[in-house]
Coordinates of C-alpha atoms in Angstrom, one line a residue:
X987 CA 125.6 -28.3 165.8
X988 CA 128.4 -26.9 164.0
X989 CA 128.7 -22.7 161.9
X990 CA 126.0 -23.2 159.4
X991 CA 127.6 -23.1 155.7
X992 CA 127.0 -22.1 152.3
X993 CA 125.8 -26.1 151.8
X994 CA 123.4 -25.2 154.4
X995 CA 122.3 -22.3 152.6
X996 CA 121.9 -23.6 149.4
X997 CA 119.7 -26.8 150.9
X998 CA 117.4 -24.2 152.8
X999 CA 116.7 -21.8 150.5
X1000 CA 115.9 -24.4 147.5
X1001 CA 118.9 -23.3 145.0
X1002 CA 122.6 -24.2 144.0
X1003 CA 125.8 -23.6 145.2
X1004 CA 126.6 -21.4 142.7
X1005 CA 123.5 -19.2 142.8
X1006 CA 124.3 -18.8 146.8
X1007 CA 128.4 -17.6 146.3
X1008 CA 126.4 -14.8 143.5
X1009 CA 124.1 -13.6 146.1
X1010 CA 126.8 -13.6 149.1
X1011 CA 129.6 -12.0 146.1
X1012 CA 126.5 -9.7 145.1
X1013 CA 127.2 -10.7 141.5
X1014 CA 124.5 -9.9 139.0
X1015 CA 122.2 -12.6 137.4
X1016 CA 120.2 -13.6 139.9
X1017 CA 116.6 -13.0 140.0
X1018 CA 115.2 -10.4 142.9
X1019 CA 112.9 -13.5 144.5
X1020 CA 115.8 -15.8 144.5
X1021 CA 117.9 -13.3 145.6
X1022 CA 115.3 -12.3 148.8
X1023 CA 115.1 -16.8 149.4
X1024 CA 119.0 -16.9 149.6
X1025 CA 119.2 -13.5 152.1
X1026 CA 115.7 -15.4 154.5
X1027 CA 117.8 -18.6 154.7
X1028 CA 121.1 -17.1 155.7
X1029 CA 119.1 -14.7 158.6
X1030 CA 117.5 -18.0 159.5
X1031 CA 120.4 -20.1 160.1
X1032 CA 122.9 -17.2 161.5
X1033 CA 125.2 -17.5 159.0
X1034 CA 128.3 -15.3 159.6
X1035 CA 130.1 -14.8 156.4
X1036 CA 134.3 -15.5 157.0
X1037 CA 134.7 -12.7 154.9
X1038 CA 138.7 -13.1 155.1
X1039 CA 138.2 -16.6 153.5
X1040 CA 136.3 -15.4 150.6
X1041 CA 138.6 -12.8 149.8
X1042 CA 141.4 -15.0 150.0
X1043 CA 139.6 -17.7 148.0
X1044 CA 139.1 -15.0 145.2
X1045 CA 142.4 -13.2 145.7
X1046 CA 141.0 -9.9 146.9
X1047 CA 143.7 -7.3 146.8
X1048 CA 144.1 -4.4 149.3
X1049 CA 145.6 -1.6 148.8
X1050 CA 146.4 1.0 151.6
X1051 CA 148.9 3.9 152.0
X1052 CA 150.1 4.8 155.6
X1053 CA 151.2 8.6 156.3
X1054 CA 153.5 9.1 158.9
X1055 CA 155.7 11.9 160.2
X1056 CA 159.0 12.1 158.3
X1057 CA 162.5 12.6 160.8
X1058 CA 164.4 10.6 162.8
X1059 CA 162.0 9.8 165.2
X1060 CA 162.6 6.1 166.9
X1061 CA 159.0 5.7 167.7
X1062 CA 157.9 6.6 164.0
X1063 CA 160.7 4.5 162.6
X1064 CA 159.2 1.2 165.1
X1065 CA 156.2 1.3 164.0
X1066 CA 156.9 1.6 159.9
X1067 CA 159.2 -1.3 160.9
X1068 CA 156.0 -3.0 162.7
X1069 CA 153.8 -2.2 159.7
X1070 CA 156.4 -3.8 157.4
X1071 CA 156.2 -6.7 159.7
X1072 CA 152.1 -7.0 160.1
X1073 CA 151.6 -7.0 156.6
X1074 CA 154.4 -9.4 155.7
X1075 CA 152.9 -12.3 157.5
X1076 CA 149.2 -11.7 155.9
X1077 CA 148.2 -14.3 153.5
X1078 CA 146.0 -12.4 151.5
X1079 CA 147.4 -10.1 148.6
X1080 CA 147.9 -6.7 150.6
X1081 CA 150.0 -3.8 148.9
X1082 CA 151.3 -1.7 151.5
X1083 CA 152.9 1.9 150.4
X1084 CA 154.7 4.0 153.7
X1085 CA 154.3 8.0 152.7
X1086 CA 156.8 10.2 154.8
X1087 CA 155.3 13.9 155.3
X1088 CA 156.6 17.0 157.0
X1089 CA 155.1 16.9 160.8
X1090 CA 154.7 20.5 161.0
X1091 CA 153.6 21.5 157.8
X1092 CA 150.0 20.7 157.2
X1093 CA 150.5 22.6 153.7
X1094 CA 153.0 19.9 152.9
X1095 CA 150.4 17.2 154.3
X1096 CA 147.4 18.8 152.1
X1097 CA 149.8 18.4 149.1
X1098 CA 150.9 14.8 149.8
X1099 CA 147.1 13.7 150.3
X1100 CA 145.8 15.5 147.2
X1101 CA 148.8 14.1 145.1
X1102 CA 147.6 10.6 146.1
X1103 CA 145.9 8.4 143.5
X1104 CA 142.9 7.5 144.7
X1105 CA 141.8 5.2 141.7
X1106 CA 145.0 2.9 143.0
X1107 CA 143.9 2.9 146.4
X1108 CA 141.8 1.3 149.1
X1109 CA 142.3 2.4 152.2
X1110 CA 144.5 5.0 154.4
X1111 CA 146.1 5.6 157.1
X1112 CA 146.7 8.8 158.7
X1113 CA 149.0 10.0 161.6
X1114 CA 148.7 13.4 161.1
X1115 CA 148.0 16.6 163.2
X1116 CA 144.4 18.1 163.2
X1117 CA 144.4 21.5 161.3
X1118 CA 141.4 22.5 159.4
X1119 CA 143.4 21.9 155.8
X1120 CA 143.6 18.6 156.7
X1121 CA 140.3 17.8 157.7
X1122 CA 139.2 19.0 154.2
X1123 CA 141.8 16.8 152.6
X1124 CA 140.1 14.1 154.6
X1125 CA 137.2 14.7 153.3
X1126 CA 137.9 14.7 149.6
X1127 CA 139.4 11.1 150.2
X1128 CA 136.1 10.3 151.5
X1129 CA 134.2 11.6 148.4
X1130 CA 136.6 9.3 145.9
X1131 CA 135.7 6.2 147.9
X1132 CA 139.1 5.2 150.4
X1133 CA 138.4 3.9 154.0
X1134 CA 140.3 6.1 156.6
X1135 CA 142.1 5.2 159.8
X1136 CA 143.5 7.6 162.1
X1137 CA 146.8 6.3 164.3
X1138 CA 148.1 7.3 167.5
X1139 CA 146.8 10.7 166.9
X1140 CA 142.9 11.5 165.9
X1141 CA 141.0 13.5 164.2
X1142 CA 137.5 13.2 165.6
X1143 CA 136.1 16.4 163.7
X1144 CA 136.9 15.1 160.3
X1145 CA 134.9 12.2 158.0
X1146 CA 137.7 9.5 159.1
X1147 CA 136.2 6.0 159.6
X1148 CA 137.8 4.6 162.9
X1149 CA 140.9 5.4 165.7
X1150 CA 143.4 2.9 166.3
X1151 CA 145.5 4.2 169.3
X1152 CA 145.1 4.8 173.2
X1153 CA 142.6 6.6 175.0
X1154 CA 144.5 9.3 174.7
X1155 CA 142.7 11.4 177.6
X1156 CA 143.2 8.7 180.1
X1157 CA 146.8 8.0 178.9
X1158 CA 147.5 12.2 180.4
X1159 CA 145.5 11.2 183.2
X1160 CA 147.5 8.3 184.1
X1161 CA 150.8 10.6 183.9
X1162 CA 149.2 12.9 185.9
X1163 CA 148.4 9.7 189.0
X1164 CA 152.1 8.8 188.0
X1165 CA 153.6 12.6 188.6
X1166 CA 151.2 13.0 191.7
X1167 CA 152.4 9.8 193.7
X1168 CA 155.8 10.5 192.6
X1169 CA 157.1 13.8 193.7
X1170 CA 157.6 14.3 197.1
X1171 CA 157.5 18.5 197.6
X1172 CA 155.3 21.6 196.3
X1173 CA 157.2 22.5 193.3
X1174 CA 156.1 23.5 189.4
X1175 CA 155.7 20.7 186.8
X1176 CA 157.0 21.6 182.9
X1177 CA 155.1 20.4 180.0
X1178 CA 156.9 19.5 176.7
X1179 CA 155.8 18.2 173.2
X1180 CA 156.5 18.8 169.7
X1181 CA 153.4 20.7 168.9
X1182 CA 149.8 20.7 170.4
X1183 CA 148.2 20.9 166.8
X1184 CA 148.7 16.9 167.5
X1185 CA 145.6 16.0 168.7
X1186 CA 147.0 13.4 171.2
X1187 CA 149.2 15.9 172.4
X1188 CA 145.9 18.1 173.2
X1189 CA 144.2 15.2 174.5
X1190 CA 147.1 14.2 176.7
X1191 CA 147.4 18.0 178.0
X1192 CA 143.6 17.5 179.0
X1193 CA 143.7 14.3 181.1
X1194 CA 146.7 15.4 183.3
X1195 CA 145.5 18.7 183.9
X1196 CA 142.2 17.2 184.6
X1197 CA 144.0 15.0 187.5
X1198 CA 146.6 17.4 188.5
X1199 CA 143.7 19.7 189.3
X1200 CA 141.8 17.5 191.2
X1201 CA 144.0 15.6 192.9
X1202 CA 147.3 16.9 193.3
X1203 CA 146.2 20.8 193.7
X1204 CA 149.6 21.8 195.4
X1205 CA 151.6 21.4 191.9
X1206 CA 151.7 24.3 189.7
X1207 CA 151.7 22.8 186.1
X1208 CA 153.3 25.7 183.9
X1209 CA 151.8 26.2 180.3
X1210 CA 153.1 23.9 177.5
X1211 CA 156.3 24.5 175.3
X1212 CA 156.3 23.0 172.1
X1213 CA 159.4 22.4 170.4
X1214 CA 158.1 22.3 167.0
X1215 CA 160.2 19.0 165.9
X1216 CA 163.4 22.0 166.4
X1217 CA 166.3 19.6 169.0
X1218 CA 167.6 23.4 168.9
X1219 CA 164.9 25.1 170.3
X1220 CA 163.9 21.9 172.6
X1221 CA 167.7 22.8 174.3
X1222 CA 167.2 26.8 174.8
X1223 CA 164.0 26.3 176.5
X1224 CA 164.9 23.6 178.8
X1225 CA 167.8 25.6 179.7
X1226 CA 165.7 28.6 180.5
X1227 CA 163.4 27.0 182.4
X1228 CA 165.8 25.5 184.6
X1229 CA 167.4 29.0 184.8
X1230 CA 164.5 30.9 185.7
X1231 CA 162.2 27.9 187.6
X1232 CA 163.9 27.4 190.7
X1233 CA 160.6 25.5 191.8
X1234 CA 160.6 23.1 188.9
X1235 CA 160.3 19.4 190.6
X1236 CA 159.2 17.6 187.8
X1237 CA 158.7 17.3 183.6
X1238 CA 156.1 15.5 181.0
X1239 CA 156.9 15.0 177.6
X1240 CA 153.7 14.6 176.0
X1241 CA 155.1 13.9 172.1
X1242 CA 158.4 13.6 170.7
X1243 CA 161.8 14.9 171.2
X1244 CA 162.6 13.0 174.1
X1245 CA 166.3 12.2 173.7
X1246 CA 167.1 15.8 173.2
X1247 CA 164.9 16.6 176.5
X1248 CA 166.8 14.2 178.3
X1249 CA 170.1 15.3 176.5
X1250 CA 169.5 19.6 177.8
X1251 CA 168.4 18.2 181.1
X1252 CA 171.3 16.7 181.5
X1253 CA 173.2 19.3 180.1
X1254 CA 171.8 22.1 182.8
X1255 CA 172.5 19.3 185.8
X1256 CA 169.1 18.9 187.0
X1257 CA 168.0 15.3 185.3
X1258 CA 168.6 13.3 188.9
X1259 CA 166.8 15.8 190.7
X1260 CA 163.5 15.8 188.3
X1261 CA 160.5 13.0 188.2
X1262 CA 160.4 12.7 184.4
X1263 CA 157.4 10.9 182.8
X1264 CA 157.4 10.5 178.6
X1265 CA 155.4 8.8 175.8
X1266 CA 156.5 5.5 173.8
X1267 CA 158.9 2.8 174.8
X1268 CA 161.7 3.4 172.3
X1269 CA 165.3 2.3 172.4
X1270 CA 166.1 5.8 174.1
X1271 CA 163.5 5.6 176.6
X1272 CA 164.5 1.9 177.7
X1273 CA 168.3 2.9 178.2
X1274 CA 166.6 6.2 180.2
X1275 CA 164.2 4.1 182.2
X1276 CA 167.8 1.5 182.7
X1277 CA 169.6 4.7 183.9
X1278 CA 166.9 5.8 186.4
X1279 CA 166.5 8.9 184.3
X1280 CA 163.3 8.7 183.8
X1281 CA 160.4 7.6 186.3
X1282 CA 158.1 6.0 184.0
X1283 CA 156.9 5.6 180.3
X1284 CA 153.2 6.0 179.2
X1285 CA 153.4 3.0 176.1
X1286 CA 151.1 1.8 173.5
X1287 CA 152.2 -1.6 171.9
X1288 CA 153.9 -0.9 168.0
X1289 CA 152.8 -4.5 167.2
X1290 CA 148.8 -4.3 168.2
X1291 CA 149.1 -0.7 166.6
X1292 CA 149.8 -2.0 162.8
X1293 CA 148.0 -4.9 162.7
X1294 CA 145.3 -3.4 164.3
X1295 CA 144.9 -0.4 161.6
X1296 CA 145.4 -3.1 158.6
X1297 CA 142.6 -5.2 160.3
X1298 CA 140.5 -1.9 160.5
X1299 CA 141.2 -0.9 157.0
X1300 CA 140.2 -4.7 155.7
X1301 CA 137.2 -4.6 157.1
X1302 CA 136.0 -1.0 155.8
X1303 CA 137.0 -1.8 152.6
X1304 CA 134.7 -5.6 152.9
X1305 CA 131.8 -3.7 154.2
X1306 CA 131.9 -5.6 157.8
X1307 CA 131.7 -4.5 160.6
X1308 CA 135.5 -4.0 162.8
X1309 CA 135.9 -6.4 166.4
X1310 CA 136.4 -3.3 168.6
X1311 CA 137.2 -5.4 171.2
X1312 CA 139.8 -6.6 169.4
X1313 CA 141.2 -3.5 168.0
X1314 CA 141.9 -1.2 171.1
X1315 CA 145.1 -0.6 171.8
X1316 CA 146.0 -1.2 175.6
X1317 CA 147.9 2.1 178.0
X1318 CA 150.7 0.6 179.5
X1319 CA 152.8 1.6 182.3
X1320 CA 156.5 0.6 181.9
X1321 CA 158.8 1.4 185.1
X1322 CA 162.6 0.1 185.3
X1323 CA 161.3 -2.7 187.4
X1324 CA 158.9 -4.3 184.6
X1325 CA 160.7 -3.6 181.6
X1326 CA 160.0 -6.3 178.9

């Protein structure tokens, strides 16, 4: 027997077609006992509303606003370009507006949320770091109504709806199995990022020290720098290190910056002698991984990452319920050897 259908409905619960699509569209003019006979028949059968088909039938319109980091960052520029692509090939009438806001200003972020118009708006996505202002911000966007997604990075403590990105915990710990197995002596490991406000930064931090702990207990992991999105201040610290870390055997770049990491390693002379691990596979990262300049890259697929938060924000907005399954987002290794 074949997905029961609205024909089905209508012949089971004793009414017409068009009293059935006002009950499903919750459309007013139907009495409360009719109403109750339509909702029995469809519990009885197991109908599963294709709520993409209605909406497309009736042109529903979506309307979501992503905020990412502003700067030159190739992983941030990948995946507006993946977004731009996802939402492109939808069929349905999806509006899709790409906010740019400072990455280490959440008093810049506050304003940028509160100057949103919420009337205009469905749905948002944020990937921003977790500071208390912004957690507030998150929850006035609540109060007017807009679904929430966070992206790559979370923010668990706020009213946000769902996460689409990596386990972000077991993504450090797998740098941490990767770093382990890979160096060869006792020696110190440095930790970079941009800024640990960034909750997968944090998270990241957590899993590898978690594993470098337990497993690898011989490795001195030194506290994290963060280079506060500064290329400048990425290149002093490097340097010092390397001046003043004799020991140093290996480095993890937990966020961004990674070109200009590379670039003042190779500067001080001490890139071919370092087991470097970083986040993302960017163009950068693939010509480092090509060069044997790096030992491995901790990736999360661009693609699965934008269509993934425009399925998520869909189905808030319809009331129904998101396909986990479907939506998370995969850690993936990427060594020279397997490079797509």
């Amino acid at each position: 027997m074949g997905k029961p259908t609205v024909h089905d409905i209508a012949k089971e619960a004793g009414v017409s077609l068009a009293t059935v699509d006002r009950v499903l569209n919750a459309r007013p003019g139907v009495r409360d006992k009719t109403i109750a006979r339509v909702q029995q028949a469809v519990e009885r059968l197991g109908y599963v509303r294709d709520t993409y088909a209605a909406n497309l039938a009736r042109q529903r319109e979506y309307r979501f606003a992503f905020i990412l980091p502003e700067g030159s960052s190739q992983f941030g520029n990948g995946l507006k370009a993946a977004l731009q692509e996802a939402y492109s090939h939808m069929a349905d009438r999806t509006h899709l507006n790409v906010v740019r806001v400072p990455q280490n200003d959440p008093h810049a972020i506050v304003r940028t949320l509160r100057s949103l118009n919420t009337d205009r708006l469905d749905g948002l996505a944020l990937m921003v770091p977790e500071t208390p202002q912004v957690r507030d911000a998150v929850s006035r966007l609540k109060d007017a109504g807009l679904a929430i997604v966070t992206l790559v990075s979370d923010l668990p403590n706020s009213r946000r709806d769902f996460f689409v990105g990596v386990n972000n915990v077991a993504a450090g710990r797998t740098a941490g199995l990767l770093m382990g197995r890979f160096v060869k002596r006792t020696g110190q490991i440095l930790v970079v990022t941009n800024s640990v406000s960034s909750r997968d930064s944090l998270e990241r931090r957590l899993g590898f020290d978690t594993v470098m702990t337990s497993d690898f207990s011989h490795l001195t992991v030194l506290p994290t720098v963060e280079s506060h999105g500064d290329p400048d201040r990425m290149a002093r610290i490097v340097k010092q290190v390397v001046a003043h870390r004799r020991r140093l055997i290996g480095v993890y770049s937990m966020g961004s910056g990674n070109t200009t990491l590379l670039s003042a390693l190779q500067a001080c002379g001490q890139l071919q002698d370092l087991i470097v691990l970083a986040h993302e596979l960017t163009p950068a990262m693939r010509k480092a991984l090509q060069n044997d300049e790096v030992a491995a890259i901790i990736a999360q697929n661009v693609g699965h990452l934008a269509r993934s938060s425009l399925r998520a924000l869909r189905s808030l907005c319809d009331g129904v319920p998101i396909f986990e399954p479907q939506e998370r987002v995969r850690i993936e290794v990427v060594l020279r050897e397997n490079l797509p």
